[in-house]
């Protein structure tokens, strides 16, 4: 599902964020991307949804080499990838319902589809009763759930989450993790960038460890 | 694509209006003022043309005939001139008729005229032309004919007329173009600001997989609406002002011909609204093309 061959990413300020990355993440896998701040985790995720292009090497998503993807095809790549951002990127002047509907509308869903999908994902993450609330009235965990709901509303093949438990207490973090396991069981490939040691250790999933842009460990059932 | 999601585009465009009400108000007012000015130039230009058409019917060439011209010569001359291209009407004014006209026009000097022995006025042919711009060439062609003493036409007035109207016409066009360019810039600038205000929405849409056109349409519709609304308000204002002015003018100069037929003014309205919509679209297009990438 996700393959990288000899990928380097050097930012314009000449910081080498990733160096000679080779990975293969299969369909339906659940992967933790771990490492200290600045290791290159967010950069790794951005390469997958073509938020950035690699300086060198190939990124292949579902058999398509996206390093050379023409800009006009980027939207169609992204429709297959759900993203949960570290900074949430919610619209704070719109309700919970509208935030998800807006994401679906953006890819041309009909009003009928939108109503059905929003209801479905709100139920899944347990936010049905808050659908009319504005996001700033939600707790950190609820905002995170809203982001997940929006990301999976389109039923993407891949779900990328950047530090989903970054600022949450352990109980809420575990709740979020359960939710992600649940989504994974339904077939979605999940990549989580995290430096939440407790969470990663509890999950007992595949771990790809980055350090200063290098993969220093790739363990199918690792701990932090 | 646009029709499929038109409701969404319009909703987002109107949402942007609501959130930046003051800025949109200022922009639309500027567009309105610009279109009122452009409209005034357009109306002046149209009325001058209308006036010219009316005056043209009064422009004529006067041919003074030699006293010894014979009736056959006169008839030949009259037929020759009447058959020339651009000539609408030839009228013969005999010596007697000319004198009577003189008496009638200057009744208060009747005494003086009575002292004059005989009739010193020449007979003449008055030629009406179809088109004022051809008066000169027609007059030049007639001059060489036999039996003619002199040919007169109002050259000076015509030249002045064309000079003044030409100046107004081209000046109006130049100023209008400048103002229309300014209005494109006004809309383009506000679009740039709204793109900035809505950068979160744009980023989210893009990351969700919205196409570039999908992201652009609400802004284009926003620009279109600004131009359109501005033009419509300008049109309503112009309509009121125009008939007010026409009324006033006709009270003080009753014989001055002005366009009062609403059907004849319809194209002005259509042009203003169409150009308004076009300018709104163009202005937003410029910014959307520059600031919404990928
Ligand atoms: N847009 C950018 N421009 C320049 N440097 C960047 C940019 N994004 C990240 N970096 C740098 O690249 C390195 C890796 O960053 P990042 O991928 O965000 O790491 P992580 O998510 O693991 O904390 C860091 O040194 C960071 O400062
Ligand atoms: Mg990061």
Coordinates of C-alpha atoms and ligand atoms in Angstrom, one line a residue:
Chain A
X1 CA 0.0 0.0 0.0
X2 CA 2.8 2.4 0.9
X3 CA 6.3 2.0 -0.4
X4 CA 9.3 4.2 -0.3
X5 CA 12.6 3.7 -2.2
X6 CA 15.7 5.6 -1.3
X7 CA 13.7 8.6 -0.2
X8 CA 15.6 11.8 0.8
X9 CA 13.8 14.9 1.9
X10 CA 15.9 18.1 2.2
X11 CA 14.0 21.3 3.0
X12 CA 14.9 24.5 1.2
X13 CA 16.8 25.6 4.4
X14 CA 19.0 22.6 3.7
X15 CA 17.8 20.6 6.8
X16 CA 18.0 16.9 5.9
X17 CA 14.7 15.7 7.4
X18 CA 14.8 12.2 5.9
X19 CA 17.7 10.2 4.5
X20 CA 17.6 7.1 2.4
X21 CA 14.2 5.8 3.6
X22 CA 13.1 2.4 2.4
X23 CA 9.9 1.0 3.7
X24 CA 7.0 -1.2 2.8
X25 CA 3.7 -0.9 4.6
X26 CA 1.1 -3.5 3.5
X27 CA -2.6 -3.0 3.1
X28 CA -4.4 -3.2 6.5
X29 CA -1.3 -2.8 8.6
X30 CA -1.1 -0.7 11.8
X31 CA 2.2 1.0 12.1
X32 CA 3.7 3.4 14.7
X33 CA 6.3 5.9 13.5
X34 CA 8.3 6.8 16.5
X35 CA 11.3 8.9 17.4
X36 CA 12.2 12.1 19.2
X37 CA 10.9 15.5 18.1
X38 CA 12.6 16.5 14.8
X39 CA 13.3 12.9 13.8
X40 CA 11.3 13.4 10.6
X41 CA 7.9 11.7 11.5
X42 CA 5.7 14.5 10.2
X43 CA 7.8 14.8 7.1
X44 CA 7.3 11.1 6.5
X45 CA 3.5 11.5 6.6
X46 CA 3.5 14.6 4.4
X47 CA 5.4 12.6 1.7
X48 CA 2.5 10.0 1.7
X49 CA -0.3 12.6 1.0
X50 CA 2.0 14.6 -1.2
X51 CA 2.0 17.6 1.1
X52 CA 5.7 17.7 -0.1
X53 CA 7.7 16.0 -2.8
X54 CA 10.8 13.9 -2.1
X55 CA 14.1 15.5 -3.0
X56 CA 15.2 12.1 -4.1
X57 CA 13.7 8.6 -4.4
X58 CA 10.2 7.2 -5.1
X59 CA 7.0 7.2 -3.0
X60 CA 4.5 4.7 -4.3
X61 CA 1.0 4.6 -3.0
X62 CA -1.3 1.8 -4.0
X63 CA 0.9 1.1 -7.0
X64 CA 1.1 4.7 -8.2
X65 CA 4.4 6.6 -8.1
X66 CA 3.3 9.9 -6.6
X67 CA 6.7 11.5 -6.8
X68 CA 5.9 12.5 -10.3
X69 CA 2.1 12.9 -10.0
X70 CA 0.8 15.8 -11.9
X71 CA -0.8 18.5 -9.7
X72 CA -4.2 17.9 -11.1
X73 CA -4.2 14.3 -9.9
X74 CA -3.3 15.2 -6.3
X75 CA -6.9 15.6 -5.2
X76 CA -7.7 12.1 -6.3
X77 CA -4.7 10.7 -4.3
X78 CA -5.9 12.6 -1.2
X79 CA -9.4 11.2 -1.5
X80 CA -7.9 7.8 -0.7
X81 CA -6.0 9.1 2.3
X82 CA -7.6 10.4 5.6
X83 CA -5.4 12.7 7.6
X84 CA -5.5 13.6 11.3
X85 CA -3.3 16.7 11.8
X86 CA -1.2 17.4 14.8
X87 CA -2.8 20.9 14.9
X88 CA -6.3 19.5 14.1
X89 CA -7.1 22.0 11.4
X90 CA -10.8 22.3 12.4
X91 CA -13.1 25.1 11.4
X92 CA -13.9 26.7 14.7
X93 CA -16.8 28.8 13.4
X94 CA -18.7 25.7 12.2
X95 CA -20.4 23.0 14.1
X96 CA -19.1 19.4 14.6
X97 CA -21.6 18.3 11.9
X98 CA -20.6 21.0 9.5
X99 CA -16.9 20.3 9.9
X100 CA -17.3 16.8 8.7
X101 CA -19.9 17.8 6.0
X102 CA -17.5 20.4 4.7
X103 CA -14.8 17.8 4.2
X104 CA -17.2 15.6 2.3
X105 CA -18.6 18.4 0.3
X106 CA -15.1 19.4 -0.8
X107 CA -14.8 16.1 -2.7
X108 CA -18.2 16.5 -4.3
X109 CA -20.4 14.3 -2.1
X110 CA -24.1 14.8 -2.5
X111 CA -26.2 16.1 0.3
X112 CA -27.8 12.7 0.7
X113 CA -24.4 10.9 1.0
X114 CA -23.2 13.6 3.4
X115 CA -26.1 13.1 5.8
X116 CA -25.7 9.4 5.9
X117 CA -21.9 9.4 6.2
X118 CA -21.7 12.1 8.9
X119 CA -24.3 10.3 11.0
X120 CA -22.3 7.1 10.6
X121 CA -18.9 8.4 11.6
X122 CA -20.3 10.5 14.4
X123 CA -21.8 7.4 15.8
X124 CA -18.6 5.5 15.4
X125 CA -16.5 8.0 17.3
X126 CA -19.3 8.7 19.8
X127 CA -19.9 12.3 19.1
X128 CA -23.5 12.1 17.8
X129 CA -24.8 14.1 20.8
X130 CA -22.4 16.9 20.2
X131 CA -23.1 17.4 16.5
X132 CA -24.4 20.9 16.9
X133 CA -21.6 22.1 19.1
X134 CA -18.7 24.3 17.9
X135 CA -15.3 22.6 18.3
X136 CA -13.9 25.0 20.9
X137 CA -16.5 23.7 23.3
X138 CA -15.2 20.2 23.0
X139 CA -12.5 18.6 25.1
X140 CA -9.1 17.8 23.6
X141 CA -10.1 14.1 23.3
X142 CA -13.4 15.0 21.6
X143 CA -11.7 17.3 19.2
X144 CA -9.3 14.5 18.3
X145 CA -12.3 12.2 17.7
X146 CA -13.9 14.8 15.5
X147 CA -10.7 15.0 13.4
X148 CA -10.7 11.2 13.1
X149 CA -14.4 11.2 12.1
X150 CA -13.7 13.8 9.4
X151 CA -10.7 11.8 8.2
X152 CA -12.6 8.6 7.8
X153 CA -15.9 10.0 6.6
X154 CA -14.8 9.3 3.0
X155 CA -13.8 5.8 3.8
X156 CA -10.2 6.2 2.7
X157 CA -7.8 3.3 2.3
X158 CA -5.1 4.9 4.4
X159 CA -5.4 6.9 7.6
X160 CA -2.5 9.0 8.7
X161 CA -2.5 10.5 12.2
X162 CA 0.1 12.8 13.6
X163 CA 0.6 12.7 17.4
X164 CA -3.1 11.8 18.0
X165 CA -2.5 11.4 21.8
X166 CA 0.0 14.3 22.1
X167 CA -1.9 16.3 24.7
X168 CA -4.3 13.8 26.1
X169 CA -4.4 12.0 29.5
X170 CA -3.7 8.3 29.4
X171 CA -7.3 7.2 29.6
X172 CA -8.5 9.4 26.8
X173 CA -5.4 8.4 24.8
X174 CA -6.3 4.7 25.2
X175 CA -9.8 5.5 24.1
X176 CA -8.5 7.1 20.9
X177 CA -6.2 4.2 20.4
X178 CA -9.1 1.8 20.7
X179 CA -11.0 3.8 18.1
X180 CA -8.0 3.6 15.7
X181 CA -7.8 -0.2 16.3
X182 CA -11.4 -0.5 15.4
X183 CA -11.0 1.5 12.2
X184 CA -8.0 -0.7 11.4
X185 CA -10.0 -3.9 11.8
X186 CA -12.4 -2.7 9.2
X187 CA -9.5 -2.7 6.7
X188 CA -8.0 0.7 6.8
X189 CA -4.2 0.9 6.7
X190 CA -3.1 3.1 9.6
X191 CA 0.2 5.0 10.2
X192 CA 0.6 6.9 13.5
X193 CA 3.4 9.3 14.2
X194 CA 3.8 9.3 17.9
X195 CA 6.3 9.8 20.7
X196 CA 3.8 8.6 23.3
X197 CA 5.9 5.9 24.9
X198 CA 3.1 4.4 27.0
X199 CA 0.7 4.2 24.1
X200 CA 3.2 2.5 21.8
X201 CA 4.2 0.0 24.4
X202 CA 0.6 -0.9 25.2
X203 CA -0.4 -1.3 21.5
X204 CA 2.2 -4.0 20.6
X205 CA 2.1 -3.1 16.9
X206 CA 4.8 -2.7 14.2
X207 CA 7.2 0.1 15.0
X208 CA 9.3 2.1 12.6
X209 CA 11.8 4.1 14.5
X210 CA 13.3 7.3 13.1
X211 CA 16.3 9.2 14.3
X212 CA 17.6 12.4 12.7
X213 CA 16.0 11.3 9.4
X214 CA 17.2 7.7 9.4
X215 CA 15.2 4.5 10.0
X216 CA 17.1 2.9 12.9
X217 CA 14.6 0.1 13.7
X218 CA 11.7 -1.6 12.0
X219 CA 10.1 -4.1 14.4
X220 CA 6.9 -6.0 13.7
X221 CA 5.9 -6.2 17.4
X222 CA 8.0 -3.6 19.2
X223 CA 8.0 -1.4 22.2
X224 CA 9.1 2.2 22.4
Chain B
X1 CA -19.2 20.6 -12.2
X2 CA -20.3 24.2 -11.4
X3 CA -23.9 23.3 -11.6
X4 CA -23.6 20.2 -9.5
X5 CA -22.2 22.1 -6.6
X6 CA -23.5 25.5 -7.3
X7 CA -25.5 25.7 -4.1
X8 CA -22.4 25.0 -2.1
X9 CA -20.3 27.6 -4.0
X10 CA -23.0 30.2 -3.5
X11 CA -23.4 29.4 0.2
X12 CA -19.7 29.8 0.8
X13 CA -19.6 33.0 -1.3
X14 CA -22.4 34.5 0.7
X15 CA -20.8 33.3 4.0
X16 CA -17.8 35.3 3.0
X17 CA -20.0 38.3 2.3
X18 CA -21.5 38.1 5.8
X19 CA -18.2 37.7 7.5
X20 CA -16.5 40.6 5.7
X21 CA -19.6 42.8 5.3
X22 CA -17.8 46.1 5.6
X23 CA -15.1 45.3 3.1
X24 CA -17.7 44.0 0.5
X25 CA -19.8 47.1 1.1
X26 CA -16.8 49.4 0.4
X27 CA -15.9 47.4 -2.7
X28 CA -19.4 47.3 -4.1
X29 CA -19.8 51.1 -3.4
X30 CA -16.6 51.8 -5.3
X31 CA -17.8 49.7 -8.2
X32 CA -21.1 51.5 -8.1
X33 CA -19.5 55.0 -8.3
X34 CA -17.3 53.9 -11.1
X35 CA -20.2 52.5 -13.1
X36 CA -22.2 55.7 -12.5
X37 CA -19.3 57.8 -14.0
X38 CA -18.9 55.4 -16.9
X39 CA -22.6 55.4 -17.4
X40 CA -22.7 59.2 -17.5
X41 CA -20.0 59.2 -20.2
X42 CA -22.0 56.6 -22.1
X43 CA -25.2 58.6 -21.9
X44 CA -23.5 61.9 -22.9
X45 CA -21.9 60.2 -25.9
X46 CA -25.3 58.6 -27.0
X47 CA -27.1 61.9 -26.6
X48 CA -24.4 63.8 -28.7
X49 CA -24.9 61.3 -31.4
X50 CA -28.6 61.6 -31.2
X51 CA -28.3 65.4 -31.3
X52 CA -26.0 65.2 -34.3
X53 CA -28.5 63.1 -36.2
X54 CA -31.1 65.7 -35.5
X55 CA -28.8 68.6 -36.5
X56 CA -27.8 66.8 -39.6
X57 CA -31.3 67.1 -41.0
X58 CA -30.9 70.9 -40.7
X59 CA -27.5 71.2 -42.3
X60 CA -27.5 72.4 -45.8
X61 CA -25.6 73.8 -48.7
X62 CA -26.9 77.0 -50.2
X63 CA -26.1 77.6 -53.9
X64 CA -26.5 81.2 -55.0
X65 CA -27.4 81.4 -58.7
X66 CA -26.3 83.9 -61.3
X67 CA -29.1 86.4 -62.2
X68 CA -28.9 85.5 -65.9
X69 CA -29.6 81.8 -65.5
X70 CA -32.2 80.4 -67.8
X71 CA -35.1 78.2 -66.8
X72 CA -33.7 75.2 -68.7
X73 CA -30.3 75.7 -67.1
X74 CA -31.9 76.0 -63.7
X75 CA -33.8 72.8 -64.2
X76 CA -30.8 71.0 -65.5
X77 CA -28.8 72.2 -62.5
X78 CA -31.5 71.2 -60.1
X79 CA -31.8 67.7 -61.6
X80 CA -28.0 67.2 -61.7
X81 CA -27.6 68.1 -58.0
X82 CA -30.7 66.1 -56.9
X83 CA -29.2 63.0 -58.6
X84 CA -25.9 63.2 -56.7
X85 CA -25.1 60.7 -54.1
X86 CA -25.8 61.9 -50.5
X87 CA -28.2 64.6 -51.6
X88 CA -31.6 64.3 -50.0
X89 CA -33.5 67.3 -51.1
X90 CA -33.1 70.3 -53.4
X91 CA -35.4 73.4 -53.0
X92 CA -35.5 76.4 -55.3
X93 CA -35.7 79.8 -53.6
X94 CA -36.6 82.5 -56.1
X95 CA -35.3 86.1 -55.8
X96 CA -38.8 87.2 -54.7
X97 CA -39.1 84.5 -52.1
X98 CA -35.6 85.3 -50.7
X99 CA -36.6 88.9 -50.4
X100 CA -39.9 88.1 -48.6
X101 CA -38.0 85.9 -46.2
X102 CA -35.6 88.7 -45.5
X103 CA -38.5 91.1 -44.8
X104 CA -40.1 88.6 -42.5
X105 CA -37.0 87.8 -40.6
X106 CA -36.1 91.5 -40.1
X107 CA -39.4 93.2 -39.8
X108 CA -38.0 96.0 -37.7
X109 CA -35.8 97.2 -40.5
X110 CA -38.6 97.2 -43.0
X111 CA -38.1 100.9 -43.7
X112 CA -34.5 100.5 -44.8
X113 CA -35.5 97.7 -47.2
X114 CA -38.1 99.8 -48.8
X115 CA -35.5 102.4 -49.7
X116 CA -33.5 99.8 -51.6
X117 CA -34.4 99.8 -55.3
X118 CA -35.2 96.5 -56.9
X119 CA -34.2 93.1 -55.4
X120 CA -30.5 92.7 -54.7
X121 CA -30.8 89.1 -53.4
X122 CA -29.8 86.2 -55.7
X123 CA -32.0 83.2 -56.3
X124 CA -30.7 80.1 -54.7
X125 CA -30.9 76.3 -54.4
X126 CA -31.0 74.9 -50.9
X127 CA -29.6 71.4 -50.7
X128 CA -30.2 69.0 -47.8
X129 CA -27.8 66.1 -47.4
X130 CA -28.2 62.7 -45.9
X131 CA -25.0 62.9 -43.8
X132 CA -23.3 65.9 -42.4
X133 CA -19.8 64.4 -42.9
X134 CA -20.3 64.5 -46.7
X135 CA -21.4 68.1 -46.9
X136 CA -18.0 69.3 -47.8
X137 CA -17.4 66.9 -50.7
X138 CA -20.8 67.5 -52.1
X139 CA -20.3 71.2 -52.0
X140 CA -16.9 71.0 -53.7
X141 CA -18.4 69.0 -56.5
X142 CA -21.2 71.5 -57.1
X143 CA -18.9 74.6 -57.1
X144 CA -17.7 74.0 -60.7
X145 CA -21.1 73.7 -62.3
X146 CA -22.4 76.4 -64.7
X147 CA -24.7 79.2 -63.7
X148 CA -23.5 79.3 -60.1
X149 CA -22.4 82.4 -58.4
X150 CA -21.3 81.0 -55.0
X151 CA -21.7 77.9 -52.8
X152 CA -22.0 78.3 -49.0
X153 CA -22.0 75.7 -46.3
X154 CA -21.4 75.8 -42.6
X155 CA -17.9 74.4 -42.6
X156 CA -16.7 76.1 -39.4
X157 CA -19.6 74.9 -37.3
X158 CA -19.2 71.3 -38.4
X159 CA -15.6 71.2 -37.7
X160 CA -16.1 72.6 -34.3
X161 CA -18.9 70.1 -33.6
X162 CA -16.8 67.1 -34.6
X163 CA -13.9 68.4 -32.6
X164 CA -15.9 68.9 -29.4
X165 CA -17.9 65.6 -29.7
X166 CA -14.7 63.8 -30.7
X167 CA -12.9 65.1 -27.6
X168 CA -15.8 64.2 -25.3
X169 CA -16.2 60.8 -27.0
X170 CA -12.5 59.7 -26.8
X171 CA -11.9 61.4 -23.4
X172 CA -14.9 59.5 -22.1
X173 CA -13.6 56.2 -23.5
X174 CA -10.1 56.8 -22.0
X175 CA -11.4 57.7 -18.6
X176 CA -13.9 54.8 -18.6
X177 CA -11.2 52.3 -19.5
X178 CA -9.0 53.6 -16.6
X179 CA -11.9 53.4 -14.2
X180 CA -12.8 49.9 -15.4
X181 CA -9.3 48.8 -14.9
X182 CA -9.4 50.3 -11.4
X183 CA -12.6 48.3 -10.6
X184 CA -10.9 45.1 -11.7
X185 CA -8.1 45.9 -9.3
X186 CA -10.5 46.7 -6.5
X187 CA -12.3 43.3 -6.9
X188 CA -9.0 41.5 -7.3
X189 CA -7.7 43.0 -4.2
X190 CA -10.7 42.1 -2.1
X191 CA -10.6 38.6 -3.5
X192 CA -6.9 38.4 -2.4
X193 CA -8.0 39.4 1.1
X194 CA -10.8 36.9 1.3
X195 CA -8.5 34.1 0.1
X196 CA -6.3 35.0 3.0
X197 CA -9.2 35.2 5.5
X198 CA -10.3 31.7 4.3
X199 CA -6.9 30.1 4.1
X200 CA -7.9 27.5 6.7
X201 CA -10.9 26.4 4.6
X202 CA -8.8 26.4 1.5
X203 CA -6.1 24.3 3.1
X204 CA -8.6 21.8 4.6
X205 CA -10.4 21.5 1.3
X206 CA -7.2 20.9 -0.5
X207 CA -6.0 18.2 2.0
X208 CA -9.4 16.5 1.8
X209 CA -8.9 16.2 -1.9
X210 CA -10.9 19.0 -3.4
X211 CA -10.0 20.0 -6.9
X212 CA -8.5 23.4 -7.6
X213 CA -11.6 24.5 -9.4
X214 CA -13.8 23.4 -6.6
X215 CA -11.8 25.7 -4.3
X216 CA -11.8 28.6 -6.7
X217 CA -15.5 28.8 -7.6
X218 CA -16.8 30.4 -4.4
X219 CA -14.3 33.2 -4.9
X220 CA -15.2 33.7 -8.5
X221 CA -18.9 33.8 -7.6
X222 CA -18.1 36.3 -4.9
X223 CA -16.3 38.5 -7.4
X224 CA -19.0 38.1 -9.9
X225 CA -21.6 39.1 -7.4
X226 CA -19.7 42.2 -6.4
X227 CA -19.4 43.4 -10.0
X228 CA -23.0 42.5 -10.7
X229 CA -24.5 44.2 -7.6
X230 CA -22.3 47.3 -8.0
X231 CA -23.5 47.6 -11.6
X232 CA -27.1 47.1 -10.9
X233 CA -27.1 49.7 -8.1
X234 CA -25.3 52.1 -10.5
X235 CA -27.9 51.4 -13.1
X236 CA -30.8 52.2 -10.8
X237 CA -29.1 55.4 -9.7
X238 CA -28.2 56.4 -13.3
X239 CA -31.8 55.9 -14.3
X240 CA -33.1 58.2 -11.6
X241 CA -30.4 60.9 -12.3
X242 CA -30.8 60.7 -16.0
X243 CA -34.5 61.4 -16.2
X244 CA -34.2 64.1 -13.5
X245 CA -31.5 65.9 -15.6
X246 CA -33.4 65.4 -18.9
X247 CA -36.5 67.0 -17.3
X248 CA -34.5 69.9 -16.0
X249 CA -32.8 70.4 -19.4
X250 CA -36.0 70.2 -21.4
X251 CA -37.5 72.8 -19.1
X252 CA -34.8 75.4 -19.9
X253 CA -34.0 74.4 -23.5
X254 CA -37.2 72.9 -24.8
X255 CA -36.1 72.3 -28.3
X256 CA -32.9 70.4 -27.4
X257 CA -33.4 66.8 -28.6
X258 CA -32.5 64.2 -25.9
X259 CA -33.0 60.5 -25.7
X260 CA -36.1 59.8 -23.6
X261 CA -37.2 56.6 -25.2
X262 CA -36.6 53.8 -22.6
X263 CA -36.1 51.2 -25.3
X264 CA -33.3 53.2 -26.8
X265 CA -31.6 53.3 -23.4
X266 CA -32.0 49.6 -22.8
X267 CA -28.6 48.7 -24.4
X268 CA -26.9 51.1 -22.0
X269 CA -28.4 49.1 -19.1
X270 CA -27.4 45.8 -20.5
X271 CA -23.9 46.9 -21.3
X272 CA -23.4 48.2 -17.7
X273 CA -24.7 45.1 -16.1
X274 CA -22.8 42.7 -18.4
X275 CA -19.5 44.6 -18.0
X276 CA -20.1 44.7 -14.3
X277 CA -20.4 40.9 -14.1
X278 CA -17.4 40.4 -16.4
X279 CA -15.2 42.7 -14.4
X280 CA -16.2 41.0 -11.1
X281 CA -15.3 37.6 -12.7
X282 CA -12.1 38.9 -14.1
X283 CA -11.0 40.6 -10.9
X284 CA -11.5 37.6 -8.8
X285 CA -10.0 35.3 -11.5
X286 CA -6.7 37.3 -11.3
X287 CA -6.3 36.8 -7.5
X288 CA -7.6 33.2 -7.5
X289 CA -5.1 32.3 -10.2
X290 CA -2.3 33.9 -8.2
X291 CA -3.1 32.9 -4.7
X292 CA -4.8 29.5 -4.9
X293 CA -2.2 27.1 -6.0
X294 CA -2.3 23.3 -6.1
Ligands
LIG1 N1 8.7 23.1 6.2 C1 9.9 22.9 6.8 N2 10.9 23.7 6.4 C2 12.1 23.5 6.9 N3 12.5 22.6 7.8 C3 11.5 21.8 8.2 C4 10.2 21.9 7.7 N4 9.4 21.0 8.3 C5 10.2 20.3 9.1 N5 11.5 20.8 9.1 C6 12.6 20.3 9.8 O1 12.8 18.9 9.4 C7 13.1 18.1 10.5 C8 12.1 17.0 10.7 O2 10.9 17.7 11.1 P1 9.5 16.8 11.4 O3 9.3 15.9 10.2 O4 8.5 17.8 11.7 O5 9.9 16.0 12.6 P2 8.9 15.3 13.7 O6 7.6 15.3 13.2 O7 9.5 13.9 13.9 O8 9.1 16.1 15.0 C9 13.2 19.1 11.7 O9 14.6 19.4 11.9 C10 12.4 20.3 11.3 O10 12.9 21.4 11.9
LIG2 MG1 5.9 16.2 14.0

